[in-house]
Short mmCIF file of C-alpha atoms in Angstrom, two decimals:
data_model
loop_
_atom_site.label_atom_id
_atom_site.label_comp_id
_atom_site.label_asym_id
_atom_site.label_seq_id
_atom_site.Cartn_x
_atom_site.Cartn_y
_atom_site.Cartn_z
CA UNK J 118 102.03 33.73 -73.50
CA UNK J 119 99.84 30.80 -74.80
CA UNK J 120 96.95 31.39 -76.68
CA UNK J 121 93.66 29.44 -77.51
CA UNK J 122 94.81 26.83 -79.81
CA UNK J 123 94.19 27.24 -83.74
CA UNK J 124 91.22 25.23 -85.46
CA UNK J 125 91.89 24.23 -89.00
CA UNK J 126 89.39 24.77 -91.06
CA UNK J 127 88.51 22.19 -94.31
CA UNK J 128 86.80 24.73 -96.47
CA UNK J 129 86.53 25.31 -100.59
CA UNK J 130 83.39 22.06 -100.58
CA UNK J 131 82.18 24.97 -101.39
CA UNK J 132 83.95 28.27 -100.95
CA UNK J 133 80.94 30.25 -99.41
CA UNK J 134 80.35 27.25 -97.03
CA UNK J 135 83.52 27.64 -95.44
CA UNK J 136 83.80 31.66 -95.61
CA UNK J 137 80.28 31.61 -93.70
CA UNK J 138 81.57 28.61 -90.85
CA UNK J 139 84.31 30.76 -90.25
CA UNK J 140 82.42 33.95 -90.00
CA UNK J 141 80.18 31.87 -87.58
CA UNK J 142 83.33 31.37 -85.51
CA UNK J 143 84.45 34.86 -85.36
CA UNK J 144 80.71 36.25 -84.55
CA UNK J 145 80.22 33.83 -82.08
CA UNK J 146 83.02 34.36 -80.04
CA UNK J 147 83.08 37.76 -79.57
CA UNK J 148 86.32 39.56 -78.41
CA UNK J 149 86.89 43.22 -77.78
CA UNK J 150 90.54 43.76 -79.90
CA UNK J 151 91.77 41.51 -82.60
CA UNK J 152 94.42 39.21 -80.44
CA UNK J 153 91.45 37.88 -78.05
CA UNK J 154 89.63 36.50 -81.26
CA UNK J 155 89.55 32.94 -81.89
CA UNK J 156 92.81 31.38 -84.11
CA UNK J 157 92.02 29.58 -87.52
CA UNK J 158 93.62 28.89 -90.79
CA UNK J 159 90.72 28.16 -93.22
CA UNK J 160 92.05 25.90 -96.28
CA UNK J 161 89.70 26.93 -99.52
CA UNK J 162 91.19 24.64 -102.29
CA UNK J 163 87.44 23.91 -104.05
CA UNK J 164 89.61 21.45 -106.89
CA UNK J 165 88.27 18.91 -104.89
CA UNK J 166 85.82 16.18 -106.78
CA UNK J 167 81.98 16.66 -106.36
CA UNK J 168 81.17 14.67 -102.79
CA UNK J 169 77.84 13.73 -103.95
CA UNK J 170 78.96 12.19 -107.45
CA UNK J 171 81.78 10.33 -105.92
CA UNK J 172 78.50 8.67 -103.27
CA UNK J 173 75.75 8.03 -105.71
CA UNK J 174 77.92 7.75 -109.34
CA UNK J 175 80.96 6.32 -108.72
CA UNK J 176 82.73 10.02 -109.26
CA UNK J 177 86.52 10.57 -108.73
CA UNK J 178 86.85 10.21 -104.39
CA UNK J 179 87.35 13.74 -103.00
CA UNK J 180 89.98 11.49 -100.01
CA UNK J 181 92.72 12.60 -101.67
CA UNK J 182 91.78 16.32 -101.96
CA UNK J 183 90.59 16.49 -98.42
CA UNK J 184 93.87 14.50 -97.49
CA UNK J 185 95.79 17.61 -98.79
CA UNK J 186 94.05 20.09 -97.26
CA UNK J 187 94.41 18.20 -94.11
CA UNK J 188 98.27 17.72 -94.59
CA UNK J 189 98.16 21.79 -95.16
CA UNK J 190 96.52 22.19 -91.75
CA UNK J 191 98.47 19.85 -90.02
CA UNK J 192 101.94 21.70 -91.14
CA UNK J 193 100.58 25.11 -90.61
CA UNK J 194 100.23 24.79 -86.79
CA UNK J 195 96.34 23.42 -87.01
CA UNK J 196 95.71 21.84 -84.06
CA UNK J 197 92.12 20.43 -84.90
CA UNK J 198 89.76 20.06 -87.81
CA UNK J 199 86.84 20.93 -88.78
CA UNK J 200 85.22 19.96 -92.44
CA UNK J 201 82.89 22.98 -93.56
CA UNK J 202 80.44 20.24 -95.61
CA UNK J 203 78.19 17.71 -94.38
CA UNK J 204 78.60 15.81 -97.31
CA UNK J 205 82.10 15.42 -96.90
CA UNK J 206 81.47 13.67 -93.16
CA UNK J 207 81.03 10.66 -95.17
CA UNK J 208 84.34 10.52 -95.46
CA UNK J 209 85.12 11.61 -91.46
CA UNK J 210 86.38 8.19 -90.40
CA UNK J 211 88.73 7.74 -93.14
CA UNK J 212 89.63 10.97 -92.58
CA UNK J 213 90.47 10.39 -89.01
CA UNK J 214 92.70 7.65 -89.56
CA UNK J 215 95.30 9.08 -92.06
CA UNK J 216 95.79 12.47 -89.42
CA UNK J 217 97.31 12.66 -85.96
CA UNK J 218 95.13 15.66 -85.40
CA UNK J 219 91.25 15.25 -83.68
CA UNK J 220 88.53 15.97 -86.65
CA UNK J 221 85.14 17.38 -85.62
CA UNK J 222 82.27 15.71 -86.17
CA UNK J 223 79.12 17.83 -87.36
CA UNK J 224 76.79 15.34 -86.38
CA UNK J 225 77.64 15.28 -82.45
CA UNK J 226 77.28 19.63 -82.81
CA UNK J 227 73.97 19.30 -84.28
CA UNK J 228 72.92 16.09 -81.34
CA UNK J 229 74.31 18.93 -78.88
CA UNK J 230 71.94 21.65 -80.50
CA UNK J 231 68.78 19.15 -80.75
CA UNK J 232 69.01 18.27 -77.17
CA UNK J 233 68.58 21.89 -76.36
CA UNK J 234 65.61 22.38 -78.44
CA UNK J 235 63.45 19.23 -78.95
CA UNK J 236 62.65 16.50 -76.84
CA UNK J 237 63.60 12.71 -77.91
CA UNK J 238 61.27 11.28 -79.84
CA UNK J 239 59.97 14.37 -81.82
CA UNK J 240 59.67 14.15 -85.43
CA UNK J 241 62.55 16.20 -87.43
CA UNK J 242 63.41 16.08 -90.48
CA UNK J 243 66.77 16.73 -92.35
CA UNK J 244 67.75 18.81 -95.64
CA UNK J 245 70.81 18.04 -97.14
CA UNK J 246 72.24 17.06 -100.68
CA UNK J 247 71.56 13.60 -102.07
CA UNK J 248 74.84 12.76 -100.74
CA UNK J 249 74.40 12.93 -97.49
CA UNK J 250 71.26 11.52 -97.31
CA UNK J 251 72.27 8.50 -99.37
CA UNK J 252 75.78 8.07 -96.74
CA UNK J 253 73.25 8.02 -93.86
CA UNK J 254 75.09 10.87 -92.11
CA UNK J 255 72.94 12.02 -89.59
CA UNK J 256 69.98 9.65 -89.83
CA UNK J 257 71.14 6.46 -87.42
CA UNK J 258 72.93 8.24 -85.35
CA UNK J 259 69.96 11.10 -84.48
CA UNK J 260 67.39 7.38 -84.86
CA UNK J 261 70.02 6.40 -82.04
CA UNK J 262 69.74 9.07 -79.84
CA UNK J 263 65.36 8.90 -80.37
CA UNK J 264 64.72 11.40 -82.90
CA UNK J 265 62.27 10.41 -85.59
CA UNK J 266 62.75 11.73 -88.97
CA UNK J 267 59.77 12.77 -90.99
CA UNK J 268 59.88 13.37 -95.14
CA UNK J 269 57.93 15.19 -97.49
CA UNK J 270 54.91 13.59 -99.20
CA UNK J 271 56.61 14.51 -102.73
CA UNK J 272 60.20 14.09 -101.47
CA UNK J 273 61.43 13.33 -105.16
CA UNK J 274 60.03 17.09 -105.70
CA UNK J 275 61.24 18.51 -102.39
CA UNK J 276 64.60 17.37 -102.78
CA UNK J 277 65.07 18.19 -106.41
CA UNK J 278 64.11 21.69 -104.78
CA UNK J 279 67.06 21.35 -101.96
CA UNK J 280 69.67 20.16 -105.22
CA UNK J 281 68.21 23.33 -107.34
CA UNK J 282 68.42 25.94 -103.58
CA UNK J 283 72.40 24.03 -103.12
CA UNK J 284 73.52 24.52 -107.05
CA UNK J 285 71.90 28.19 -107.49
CA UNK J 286 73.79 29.26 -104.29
CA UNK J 287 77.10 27.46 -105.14
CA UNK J 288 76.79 29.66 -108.60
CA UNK J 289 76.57 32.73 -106.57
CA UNK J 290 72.92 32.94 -107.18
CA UNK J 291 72.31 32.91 -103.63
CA UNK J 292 69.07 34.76 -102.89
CA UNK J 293 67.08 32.51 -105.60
CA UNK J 294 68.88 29.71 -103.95
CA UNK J 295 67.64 30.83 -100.82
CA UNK J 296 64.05 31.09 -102.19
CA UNK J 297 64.15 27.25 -103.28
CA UNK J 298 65.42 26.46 -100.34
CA UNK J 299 62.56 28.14 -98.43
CA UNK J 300 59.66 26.43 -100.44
CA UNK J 301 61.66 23.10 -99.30
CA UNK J 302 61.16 23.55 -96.01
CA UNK J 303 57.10 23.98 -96.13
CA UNK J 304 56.41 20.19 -96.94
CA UNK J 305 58.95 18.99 -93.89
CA UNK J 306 56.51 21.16 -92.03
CA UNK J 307 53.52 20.33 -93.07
CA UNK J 308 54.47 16.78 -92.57
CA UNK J 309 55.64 17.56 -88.76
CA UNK J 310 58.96 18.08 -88.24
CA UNK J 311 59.72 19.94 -85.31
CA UNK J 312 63.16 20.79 -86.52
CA UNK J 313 64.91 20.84 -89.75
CA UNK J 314 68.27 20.17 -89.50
CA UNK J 315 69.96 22.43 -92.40
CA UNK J 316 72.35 20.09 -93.14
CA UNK J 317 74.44 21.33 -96.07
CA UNK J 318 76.35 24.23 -95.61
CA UNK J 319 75.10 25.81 -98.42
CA UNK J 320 71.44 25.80 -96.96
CA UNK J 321 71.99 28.79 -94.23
CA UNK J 322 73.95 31.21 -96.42
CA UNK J 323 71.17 31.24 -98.80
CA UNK J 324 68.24 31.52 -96.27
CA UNK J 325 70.16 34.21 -94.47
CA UNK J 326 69.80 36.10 -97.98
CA UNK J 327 65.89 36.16 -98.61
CA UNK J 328 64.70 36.10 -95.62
CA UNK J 329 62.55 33.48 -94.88
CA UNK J 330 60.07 33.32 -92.20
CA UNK J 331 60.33 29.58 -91.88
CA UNK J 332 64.06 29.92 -90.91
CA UNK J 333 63.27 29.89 -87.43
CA UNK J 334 62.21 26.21 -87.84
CA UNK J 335 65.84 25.47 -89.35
CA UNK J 336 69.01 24.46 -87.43
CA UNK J 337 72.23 25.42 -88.65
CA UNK J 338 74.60 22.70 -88.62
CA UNK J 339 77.30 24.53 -89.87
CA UNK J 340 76.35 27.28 -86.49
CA UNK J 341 76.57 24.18 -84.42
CA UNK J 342 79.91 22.95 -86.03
CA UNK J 343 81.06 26.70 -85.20
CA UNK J 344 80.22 26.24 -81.55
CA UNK J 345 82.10 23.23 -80.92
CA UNK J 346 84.77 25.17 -82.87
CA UNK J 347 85.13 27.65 -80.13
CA UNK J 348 84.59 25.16 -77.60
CA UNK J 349 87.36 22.81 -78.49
CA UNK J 350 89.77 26.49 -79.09
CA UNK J 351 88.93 27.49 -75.81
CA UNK J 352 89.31 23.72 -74.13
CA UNK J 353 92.57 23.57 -76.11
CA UNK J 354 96.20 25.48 -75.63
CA UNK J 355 97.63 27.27 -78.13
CA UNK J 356 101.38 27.73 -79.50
CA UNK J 357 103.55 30.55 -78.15
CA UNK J 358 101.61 33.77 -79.52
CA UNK J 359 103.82 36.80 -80.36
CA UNK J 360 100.81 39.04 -79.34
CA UNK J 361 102.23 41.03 -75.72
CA UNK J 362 99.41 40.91 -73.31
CA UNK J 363 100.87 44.55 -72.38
CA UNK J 364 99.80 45.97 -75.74
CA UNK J 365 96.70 45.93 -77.21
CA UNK B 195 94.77 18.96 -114.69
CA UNK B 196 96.10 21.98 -113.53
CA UNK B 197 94.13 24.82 -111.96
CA UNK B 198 94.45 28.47 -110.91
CA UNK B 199 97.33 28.75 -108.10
CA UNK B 200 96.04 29.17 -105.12
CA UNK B 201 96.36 32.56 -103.00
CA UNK B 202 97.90 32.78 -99.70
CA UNK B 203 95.92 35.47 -97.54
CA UNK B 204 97.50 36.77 -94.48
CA UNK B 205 94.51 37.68 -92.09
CA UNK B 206 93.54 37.73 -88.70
CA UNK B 207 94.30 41.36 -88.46
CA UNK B 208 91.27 41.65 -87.52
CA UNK B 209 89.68 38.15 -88.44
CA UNK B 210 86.26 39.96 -90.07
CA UNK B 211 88.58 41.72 -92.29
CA UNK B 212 90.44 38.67 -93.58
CA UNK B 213 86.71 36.84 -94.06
CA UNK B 214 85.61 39.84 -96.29
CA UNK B 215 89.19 39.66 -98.64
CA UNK B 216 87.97 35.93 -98.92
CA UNK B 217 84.35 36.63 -99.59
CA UNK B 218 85.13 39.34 -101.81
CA UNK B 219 87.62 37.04 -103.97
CA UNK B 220 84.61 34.44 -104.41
CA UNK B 221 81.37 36.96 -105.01
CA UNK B 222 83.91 38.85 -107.50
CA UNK B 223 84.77 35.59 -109.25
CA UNK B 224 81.62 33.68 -110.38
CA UNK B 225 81.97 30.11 -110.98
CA UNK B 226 79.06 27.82 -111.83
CA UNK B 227 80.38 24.68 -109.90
CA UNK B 228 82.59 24.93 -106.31
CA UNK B 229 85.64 23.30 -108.49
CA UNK B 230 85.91 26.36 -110.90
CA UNK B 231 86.76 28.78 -107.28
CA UNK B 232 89.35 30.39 -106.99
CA UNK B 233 91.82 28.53 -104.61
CA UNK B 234 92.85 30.28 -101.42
CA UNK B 235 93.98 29.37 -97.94
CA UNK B 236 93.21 32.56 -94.95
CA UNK B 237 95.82 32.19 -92.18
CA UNK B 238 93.60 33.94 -89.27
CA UNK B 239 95.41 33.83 -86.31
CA UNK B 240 95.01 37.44 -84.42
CA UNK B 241 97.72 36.92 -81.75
CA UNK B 242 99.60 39.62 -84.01
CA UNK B 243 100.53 42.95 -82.16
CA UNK B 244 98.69 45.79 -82.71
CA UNK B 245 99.93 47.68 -86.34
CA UNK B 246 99.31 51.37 -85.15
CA UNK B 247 100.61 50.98 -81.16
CA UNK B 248 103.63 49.46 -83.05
CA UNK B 249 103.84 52.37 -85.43
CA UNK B 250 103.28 55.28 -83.35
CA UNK B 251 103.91 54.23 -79.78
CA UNK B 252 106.58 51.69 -79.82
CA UNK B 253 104.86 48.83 -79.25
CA UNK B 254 105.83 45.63 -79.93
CA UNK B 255 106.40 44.66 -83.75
CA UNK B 256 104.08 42.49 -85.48
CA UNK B 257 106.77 41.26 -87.68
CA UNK B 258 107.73 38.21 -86.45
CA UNK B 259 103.92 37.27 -85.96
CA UNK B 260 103.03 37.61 -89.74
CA UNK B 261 106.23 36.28 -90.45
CA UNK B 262 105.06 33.15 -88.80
CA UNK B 263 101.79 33.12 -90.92
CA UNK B 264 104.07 34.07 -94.57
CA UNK B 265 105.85 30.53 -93.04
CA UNK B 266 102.28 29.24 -92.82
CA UNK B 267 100.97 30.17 -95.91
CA UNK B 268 104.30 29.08 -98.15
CA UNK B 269 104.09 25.23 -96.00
CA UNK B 270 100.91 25.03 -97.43
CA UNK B 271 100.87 25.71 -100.99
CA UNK B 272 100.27 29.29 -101.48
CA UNK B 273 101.82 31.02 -104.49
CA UNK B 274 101.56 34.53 -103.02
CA UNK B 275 100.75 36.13 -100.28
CA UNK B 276 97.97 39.28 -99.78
CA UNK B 277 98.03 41.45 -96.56
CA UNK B 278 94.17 41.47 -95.11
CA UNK B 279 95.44 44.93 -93.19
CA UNK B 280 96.24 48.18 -94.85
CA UNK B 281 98.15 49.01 -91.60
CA UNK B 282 100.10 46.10 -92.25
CA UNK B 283 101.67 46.89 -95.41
CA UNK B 284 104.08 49.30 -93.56
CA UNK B 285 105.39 46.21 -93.15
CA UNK B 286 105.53 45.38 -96.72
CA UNK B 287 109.36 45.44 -97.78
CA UNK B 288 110.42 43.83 -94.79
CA UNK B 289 108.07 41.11 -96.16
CA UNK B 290 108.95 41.36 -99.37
CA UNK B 291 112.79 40.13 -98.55
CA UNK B 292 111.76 37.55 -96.61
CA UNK B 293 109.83 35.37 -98.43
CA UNK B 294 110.50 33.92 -101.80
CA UNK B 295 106.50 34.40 -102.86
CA UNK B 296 105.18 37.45 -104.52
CA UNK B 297 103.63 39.72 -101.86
CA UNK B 298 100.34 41.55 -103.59
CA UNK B 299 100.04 45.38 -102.34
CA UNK B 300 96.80 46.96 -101.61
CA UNK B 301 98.52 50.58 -102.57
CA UNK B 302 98.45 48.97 -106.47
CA UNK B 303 95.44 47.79 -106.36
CA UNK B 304 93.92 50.56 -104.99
CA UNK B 305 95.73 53.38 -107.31
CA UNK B 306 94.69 51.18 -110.80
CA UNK B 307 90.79 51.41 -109.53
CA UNK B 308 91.58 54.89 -108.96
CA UNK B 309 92.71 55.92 -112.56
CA UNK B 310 89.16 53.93 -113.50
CA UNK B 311 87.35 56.61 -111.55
CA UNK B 312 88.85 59.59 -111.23
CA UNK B 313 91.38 61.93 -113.48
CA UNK B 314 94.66 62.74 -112.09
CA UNK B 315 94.76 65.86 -109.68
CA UNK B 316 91.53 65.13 -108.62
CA UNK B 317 91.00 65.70 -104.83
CA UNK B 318 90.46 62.19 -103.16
CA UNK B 319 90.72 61.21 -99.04
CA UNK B 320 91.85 58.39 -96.87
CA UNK B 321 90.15 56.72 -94.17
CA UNK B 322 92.29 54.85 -91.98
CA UNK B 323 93.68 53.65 -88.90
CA UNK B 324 96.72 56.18 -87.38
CA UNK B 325 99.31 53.82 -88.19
CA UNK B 326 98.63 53.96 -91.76
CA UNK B 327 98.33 57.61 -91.98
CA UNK B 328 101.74 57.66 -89.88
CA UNK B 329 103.38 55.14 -92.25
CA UNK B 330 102.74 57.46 -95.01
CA UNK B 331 101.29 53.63 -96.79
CA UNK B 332 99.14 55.44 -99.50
CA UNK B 333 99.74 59.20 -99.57
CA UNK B 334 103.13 59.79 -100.67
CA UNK B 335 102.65 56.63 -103.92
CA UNK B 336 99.23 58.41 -104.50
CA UNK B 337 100.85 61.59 -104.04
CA UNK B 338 103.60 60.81 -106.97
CA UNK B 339 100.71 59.77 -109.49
CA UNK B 340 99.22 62.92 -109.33
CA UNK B 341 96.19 62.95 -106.68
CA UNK B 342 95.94 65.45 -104.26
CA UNK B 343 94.86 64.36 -100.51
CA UNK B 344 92.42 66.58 -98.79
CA UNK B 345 91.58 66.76 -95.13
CA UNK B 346 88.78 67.29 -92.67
CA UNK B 347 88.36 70.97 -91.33
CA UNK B 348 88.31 69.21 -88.02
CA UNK B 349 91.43 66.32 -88.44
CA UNK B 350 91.33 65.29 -85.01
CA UNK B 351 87.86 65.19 -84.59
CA UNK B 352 87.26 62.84 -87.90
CA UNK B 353 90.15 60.81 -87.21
CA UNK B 354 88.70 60.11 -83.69
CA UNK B 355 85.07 59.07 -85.86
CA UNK B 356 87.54 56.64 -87.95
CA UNK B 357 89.16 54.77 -84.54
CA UNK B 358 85.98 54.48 -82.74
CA UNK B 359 84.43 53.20 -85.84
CA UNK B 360 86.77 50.49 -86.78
CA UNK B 361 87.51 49.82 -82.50
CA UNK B 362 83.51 49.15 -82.75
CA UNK B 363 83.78 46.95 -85.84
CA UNK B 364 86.42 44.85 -84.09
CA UNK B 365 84.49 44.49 -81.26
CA UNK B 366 81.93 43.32 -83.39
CA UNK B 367 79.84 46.03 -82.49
CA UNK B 368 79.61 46.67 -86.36
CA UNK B 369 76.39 48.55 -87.14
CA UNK B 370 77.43 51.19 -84.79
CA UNK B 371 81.17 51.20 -85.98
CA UNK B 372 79.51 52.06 -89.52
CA UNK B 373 77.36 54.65 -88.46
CA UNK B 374 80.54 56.52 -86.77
CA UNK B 375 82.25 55.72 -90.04
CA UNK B 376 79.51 57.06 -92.39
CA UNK B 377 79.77 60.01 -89.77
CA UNK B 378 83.55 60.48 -90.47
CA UNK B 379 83.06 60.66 -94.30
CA UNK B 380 81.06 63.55 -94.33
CA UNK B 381 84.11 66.02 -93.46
CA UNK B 382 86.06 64.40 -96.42
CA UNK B 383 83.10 65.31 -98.93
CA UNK B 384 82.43 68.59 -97.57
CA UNK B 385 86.34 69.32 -98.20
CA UNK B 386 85.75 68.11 -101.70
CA UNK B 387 87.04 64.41 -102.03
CA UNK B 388 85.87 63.03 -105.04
CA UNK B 389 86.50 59.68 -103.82
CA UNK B 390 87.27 58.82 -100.16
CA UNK B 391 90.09 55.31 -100.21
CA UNK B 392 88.06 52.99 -97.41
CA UNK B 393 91.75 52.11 -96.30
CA UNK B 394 91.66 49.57 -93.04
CA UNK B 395 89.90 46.74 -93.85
CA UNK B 396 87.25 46.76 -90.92
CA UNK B 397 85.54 50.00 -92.76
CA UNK B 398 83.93 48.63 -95.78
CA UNK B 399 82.88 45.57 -93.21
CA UNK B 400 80.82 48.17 -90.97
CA UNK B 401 79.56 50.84 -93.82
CA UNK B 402 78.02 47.98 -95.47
CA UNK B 403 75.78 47.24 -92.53
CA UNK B 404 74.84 50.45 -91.85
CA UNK B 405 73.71 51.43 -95.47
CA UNK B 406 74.86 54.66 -95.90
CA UNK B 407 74.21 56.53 -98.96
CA UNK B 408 77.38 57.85 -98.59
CA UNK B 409 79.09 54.44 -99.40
CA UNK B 410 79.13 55.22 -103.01
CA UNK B 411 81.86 57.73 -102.37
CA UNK B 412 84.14 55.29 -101.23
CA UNK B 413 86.45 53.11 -102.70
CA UNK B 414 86.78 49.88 -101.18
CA UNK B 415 90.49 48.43 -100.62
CA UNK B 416 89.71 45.62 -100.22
CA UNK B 417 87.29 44.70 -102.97
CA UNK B 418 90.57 46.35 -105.15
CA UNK B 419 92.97 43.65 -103.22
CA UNK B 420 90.45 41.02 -103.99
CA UNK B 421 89.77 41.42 -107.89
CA UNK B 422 94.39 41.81 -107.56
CA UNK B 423 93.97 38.82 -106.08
CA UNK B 424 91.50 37.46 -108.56
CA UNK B 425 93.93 38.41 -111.40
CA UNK B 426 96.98 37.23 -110.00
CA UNK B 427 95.37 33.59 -109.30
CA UNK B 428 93.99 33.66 -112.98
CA UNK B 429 97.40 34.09 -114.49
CA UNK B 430 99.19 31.50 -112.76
CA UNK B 431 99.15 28.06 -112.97
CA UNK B 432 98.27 25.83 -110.08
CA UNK B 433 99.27 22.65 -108.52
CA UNK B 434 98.41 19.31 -109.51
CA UNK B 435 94.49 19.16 -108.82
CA UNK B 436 92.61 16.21 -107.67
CA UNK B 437 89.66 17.26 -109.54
CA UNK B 438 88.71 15.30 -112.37
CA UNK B 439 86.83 17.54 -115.41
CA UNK B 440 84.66 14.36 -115.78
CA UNK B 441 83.41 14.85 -113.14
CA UNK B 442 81.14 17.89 -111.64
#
C-alpha cells in the first residue's frame, strides 16, 4: 500500500529545535496506532558552523554542513525538506539549487499563519537571532504582503535579551532562557505589535517552559513550518510501506 | 576536526517514543554551544507492523520494515543503530546479522542502571507491551543476573491497565494513558517490586505528564538507552565535521 510520503527533517541548528519541530509534527497530526502517523527522518548532525557568525562575522559557511544533511535525506527515502532554523533560511535558495528534492520555506508557513490572525497592514514585530534579522528573512517578504513591522524603543537591549533567551536555551538552560525571552516580548508590545513572530526555533521551546502569559501574543514559526509539514505529507505519496492495512 | 560519531536511532515505533530517545540523548548530554551535541539522525517512519500482533498473533513481521530503516540509517552516516521500541528488540539478533553496525540493546542498558539501584535478588517488575513479555526480551537476561520478577495479584487485569495506557499514549491521548499507567504500577508495588523496568517506550512519555508520585519507582528504559547511547557516541570517533573550533 502507499503511504503519506516521508518529510526530511534538517535538524541539529540546534538539537532541541529540531526534536521540538518534529514533536510539532507528530502532535499535530494525530493518528490513532503508530502506522497512520506522519513519516520523517530527522537529521541532528549540530557540527554544523554557527549560522549567525557565518552572516554578521565572516564565520566558516554552514552550506556545506546543511549540504550533507541534505544528501543524507535525499538517500534515505526523504522526499521533502524542511530546515528546523530560521536562521539557516538564509541559505534556502542555495539550498534549493544543489537538491532535486522541494525545500520548505518557513517564511510562506508563517504568511499562511498571519493571514489567519491579523489583518494586512497591522503592526508585528519579529524575534529572531541577529542572523536572521541581519539576512532580511522574513522582513520584505511579510513588508510585501502589507505587514508593518514595529521594534522596541531599546532594541540594542531587547535583542541582546533574545541572543541571552536563544544561548541559555541552546545550553539546556531552558526555563531561564524562556524567562529572557518573555521580558523580550513586553517592549514589541508596548510598542504595538499585534503579533510576534517567534522566529528562531529556539524561542517556543523555552516559552513553553516558564510559562509566560505573553505567549499568546507569539507565533510559532517552527508550529507553522510543522503544518505545512503535514500538509505537503498528506498532499504527497509515499514509497511502498511494509505496514498491512489488515493488521494494526 | 573530528567529532563524536553520530547515532543511528531506529524510531517511529511509535514516533513520540523515538522523539523522547532523542530528547533524552540531548537533556542527558549538556553542551554549552549546538556544535558540542551529540550527533544523531531518528529514522521515524511508523509504516512498521505492529511488534506484539506479530509476536503473539501471527501478524505480519516488522522485519523487513526496520530493516529498511537499519538501510536508512547506515546510507546516512550512522555508526550504530538503537531500537526506540523495547518490543522491537525481539527482533534484535536477526538485526544484529544483518547489518555491519553495532546494534545498542536496551536489556544492557537497562540491567547496568539496575545494579546502580538495587542489590541482586531484589524483587523488581516489568511494564510492557504483550509482545515483550511474550518474547521473554528482559526476564530471562534479568533472570540470569540474579533479580527476581514479581507479578500483579491480578495479571490480567494490570496488564490490561498497561495496553490501554500505552494504546492511549499512541493515540496521543497521553495524560490519560499515564493515569492508567500510574494505575497499573500500583499492583507491582503492592507485590513488592523495588523497582518497576518502564519497558515500552510510550510509558515514561505518558507517566511524565500525569505526575505521579509513583514515577520514582520506575526505571526508565529509555533514559538507560539514551545515556548507552550517550556513551557509545562519546567513545567513538566521528566523521569529518564541517565545524570549524574557531568558530562558535
Amino acid at each position: 500500500m502507499n503511504t503519506h510520503a516521508t518529510l526530511g527533517i534538517l535538524g541539529g541548528m540546534g538539537p532541541a529545535a529540531g526534536i521540538d519541530l518534529c514533536r510539532k509534527i507528530v502532535d499535530q497530526h494525530p493518528a490513532d496506532r503508530d502506522q497512520d502517523h506522519i513519516p520523517f527522518i530527522l537529521y541532528s548532525v549540530p557540527q554544523i558552523p554557527d549560522r549567525t557568525e557565518a552572516l554578521l562575522r565572516d564565520g566558516a559557511s554552514p552550506l556545506d554542513g546543511m549540504m550533507d544533511g541534505v544528501h543524507a535525506l535525499e538517500q534515505s527515502g526523504a522526499g521533502c525538506i524542511a530546515i528546523a532554523c530560521n536562521t539557516a533560511h538564509a541559505w534556502l535558495e542555495a539550498l534549493r539549487t544543489r537538491t532535486h528534492l522541494p525545500v520548505l520555506d518557513v517564511v510562506d508557513a508563517v504568511a499562511g499563519e498571519l493571514s489567519r490572525c491579523v489583518a494586512p497592514g497591522s503592526p508585528i514585530a519579529l524575534m529572531a537571532t541577529e542572523g536572521t534579522h541581519h539576512a532580511n528573512v522574513y522582513r520584505p517578504r511579510l513588508e510585501a504582503l502589507g505587514y508593518h513591522f514595529v521594534s522596541a524603543a531599546e532594541p540594542l537591549a531587547q535583542q541582546a535579551l533574545v541572543n541571552e533567551g536563544i544561548r541559555l536555551t541552546k545550553a539546556g538552560e531552558i526555563r531561564r532562557g524562556g524567562e529572557a525571552l518573555a521580558m523580550a516580548m513586553e517592549p514589541l508590545l508596548a510598542a504595538g505589535a499585534q503579533r510576534i513572530i517567534l522566529g528562531c526555533t529556539e524561542i517556543p521551546v523555552a516559552l513553553a517552559m516558564c510559562e509566560t502569559p505573553l505567549a499568546r501574543f507569539g507565533l510559532d514559526a517552527s508550529a507553522a513550518l510543522a503544518r505545512a509539514c503535514i500538509a505537503w505529507s498528506l498532499a504527497h505519496e509515499g514509497h511502498e510501506s511494509h505496514a498491512s492495512p489488515t493488521h494494526q
